[in-house]
PDB file of C-alpha atoms in Angstrom:
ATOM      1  CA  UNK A   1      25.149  -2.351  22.629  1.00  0.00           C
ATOM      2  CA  UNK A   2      23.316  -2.966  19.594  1.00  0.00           C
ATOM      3  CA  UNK A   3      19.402  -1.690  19.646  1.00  0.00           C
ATOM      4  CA  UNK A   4      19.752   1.041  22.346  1.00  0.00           C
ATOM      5  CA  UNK A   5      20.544   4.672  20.942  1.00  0.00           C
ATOM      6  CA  UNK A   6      21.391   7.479  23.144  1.00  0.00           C
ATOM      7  CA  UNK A   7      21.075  10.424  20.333  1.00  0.00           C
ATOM      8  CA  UNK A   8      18.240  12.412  19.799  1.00  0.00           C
ATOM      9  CA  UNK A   9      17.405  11.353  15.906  1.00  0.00           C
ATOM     10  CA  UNK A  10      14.429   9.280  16.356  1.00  0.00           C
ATOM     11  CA  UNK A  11      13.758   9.955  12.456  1.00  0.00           C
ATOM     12  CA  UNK A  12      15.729   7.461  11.382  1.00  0.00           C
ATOM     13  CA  UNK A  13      14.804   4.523  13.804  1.00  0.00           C
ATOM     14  CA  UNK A  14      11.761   2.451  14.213  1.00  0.00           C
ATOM     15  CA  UNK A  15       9.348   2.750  17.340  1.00  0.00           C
ATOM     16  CA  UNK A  16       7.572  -0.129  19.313  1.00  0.00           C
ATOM     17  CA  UNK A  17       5.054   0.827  21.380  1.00  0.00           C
ATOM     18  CA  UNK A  18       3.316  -1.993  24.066  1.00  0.00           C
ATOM     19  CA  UNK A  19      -0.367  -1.767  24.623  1.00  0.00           C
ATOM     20  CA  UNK A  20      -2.189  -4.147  26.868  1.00  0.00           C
ATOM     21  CA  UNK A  21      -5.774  -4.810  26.901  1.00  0.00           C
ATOM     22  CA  UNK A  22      -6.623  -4.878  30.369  1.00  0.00           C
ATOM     23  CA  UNK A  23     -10.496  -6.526  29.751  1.00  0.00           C
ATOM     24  CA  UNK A  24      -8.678  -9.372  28.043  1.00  0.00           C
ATOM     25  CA  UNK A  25      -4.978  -9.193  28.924  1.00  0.00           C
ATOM     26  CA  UNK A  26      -4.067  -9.313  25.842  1.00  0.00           C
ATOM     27  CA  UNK A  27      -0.410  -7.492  24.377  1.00  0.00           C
ATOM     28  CA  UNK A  28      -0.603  -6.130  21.607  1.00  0.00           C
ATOM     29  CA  UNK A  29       2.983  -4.841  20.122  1.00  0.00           C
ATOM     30  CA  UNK A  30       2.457  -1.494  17.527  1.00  0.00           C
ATOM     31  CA  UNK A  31       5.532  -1.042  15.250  1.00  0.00           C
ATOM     32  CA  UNK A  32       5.732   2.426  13.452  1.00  0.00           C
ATOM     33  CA  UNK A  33       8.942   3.282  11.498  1.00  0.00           C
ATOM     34  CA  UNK A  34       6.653   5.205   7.937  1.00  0.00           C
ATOM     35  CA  UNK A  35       7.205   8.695   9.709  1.00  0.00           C
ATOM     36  CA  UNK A  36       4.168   8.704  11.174  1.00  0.00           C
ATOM     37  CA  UNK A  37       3.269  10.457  14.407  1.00  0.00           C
ATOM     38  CA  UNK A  38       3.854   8.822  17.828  1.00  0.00           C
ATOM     39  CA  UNK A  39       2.118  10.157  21.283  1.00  0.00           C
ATOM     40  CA  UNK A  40       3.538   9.222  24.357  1.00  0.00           C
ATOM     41  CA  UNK A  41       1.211   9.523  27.059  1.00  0.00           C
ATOM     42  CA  UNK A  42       2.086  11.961  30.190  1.00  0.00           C
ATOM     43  CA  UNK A  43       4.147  10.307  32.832  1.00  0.00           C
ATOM     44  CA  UNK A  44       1.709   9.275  35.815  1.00  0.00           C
ATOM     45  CA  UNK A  45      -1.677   9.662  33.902  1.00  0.00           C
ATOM     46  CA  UNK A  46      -1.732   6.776  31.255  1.00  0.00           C
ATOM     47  CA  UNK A  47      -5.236   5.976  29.759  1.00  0.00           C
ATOM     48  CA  UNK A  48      -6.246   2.247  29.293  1.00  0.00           C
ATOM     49  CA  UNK A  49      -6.007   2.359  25.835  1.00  0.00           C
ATOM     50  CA  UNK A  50      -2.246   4.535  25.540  1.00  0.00           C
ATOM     51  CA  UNK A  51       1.408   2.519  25.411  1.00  0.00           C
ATOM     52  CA  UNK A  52       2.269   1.181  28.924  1.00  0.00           C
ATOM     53  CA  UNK A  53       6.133   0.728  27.453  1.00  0.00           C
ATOM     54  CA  UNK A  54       8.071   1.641  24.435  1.00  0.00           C
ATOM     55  CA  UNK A  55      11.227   1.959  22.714  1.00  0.00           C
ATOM     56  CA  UNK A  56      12.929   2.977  19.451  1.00  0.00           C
ATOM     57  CA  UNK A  57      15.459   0.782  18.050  1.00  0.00           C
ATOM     58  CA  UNK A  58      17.662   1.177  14.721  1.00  0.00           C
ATOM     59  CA  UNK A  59      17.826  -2.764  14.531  1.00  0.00           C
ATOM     60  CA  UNK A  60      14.883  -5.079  13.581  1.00  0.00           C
ATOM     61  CA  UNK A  61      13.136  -6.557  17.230  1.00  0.00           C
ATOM     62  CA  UNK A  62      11.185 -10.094  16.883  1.00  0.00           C
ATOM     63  CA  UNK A  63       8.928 -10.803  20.041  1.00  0.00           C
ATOM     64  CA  UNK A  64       7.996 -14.223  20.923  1.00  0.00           C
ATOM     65  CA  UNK A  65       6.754 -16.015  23.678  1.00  0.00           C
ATOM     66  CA  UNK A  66       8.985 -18.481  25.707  1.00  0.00           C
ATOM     67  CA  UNK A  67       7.481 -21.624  26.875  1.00  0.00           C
ATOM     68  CA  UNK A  68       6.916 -20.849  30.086  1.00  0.00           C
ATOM     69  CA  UNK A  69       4.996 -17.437  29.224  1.00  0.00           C
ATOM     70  CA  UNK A  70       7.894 -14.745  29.368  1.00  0.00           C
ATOM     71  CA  UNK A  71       7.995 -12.951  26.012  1.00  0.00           C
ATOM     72  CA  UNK A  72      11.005 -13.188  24.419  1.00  0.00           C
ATOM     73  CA  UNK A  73      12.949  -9.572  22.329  1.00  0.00           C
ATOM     74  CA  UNK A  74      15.858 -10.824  19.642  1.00  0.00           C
ATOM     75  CA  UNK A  75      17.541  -8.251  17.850  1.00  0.00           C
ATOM     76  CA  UNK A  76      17.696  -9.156  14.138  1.00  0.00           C
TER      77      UNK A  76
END
């Protein structure tokens, strides 16, 4: 299936990491694929401000919302 990697070479793929703003409920969507570091936060003690989901994907991901408020992942 095309996105979803089962390897361990994250090097070579690009990471998108969710982060929700619980005062305003906002989503907020942080791509990284420059090499830079990513920190996962420790299962069962996630901090307000840390990724509440995230995956790394070799293909190109566009987020949208639907009409009736469901967001929306097409690989490109």
């Amino acid at each position: 299936m095309a996105g979803f990697y089962s390897g361990t070479d994250l090097a070579t793929q690009t990471f998108y990491g969710f982060r929700l703003d619980n005062a305003t409920g906002d989503l907020n969507v942080e791509i990284i694929n420059d090499g830079s570091e990513v920190h996962i936060p420790q299962e069962g003690a996630i901090e307000a401000d840390e990724y509440k989901a995230w995956v790394w994907s070799r293909d190109t991901l566009r987020f949208q919302w639907t009409d009736n408020g469901h967001l929306l992942v097409k690989f490109l």
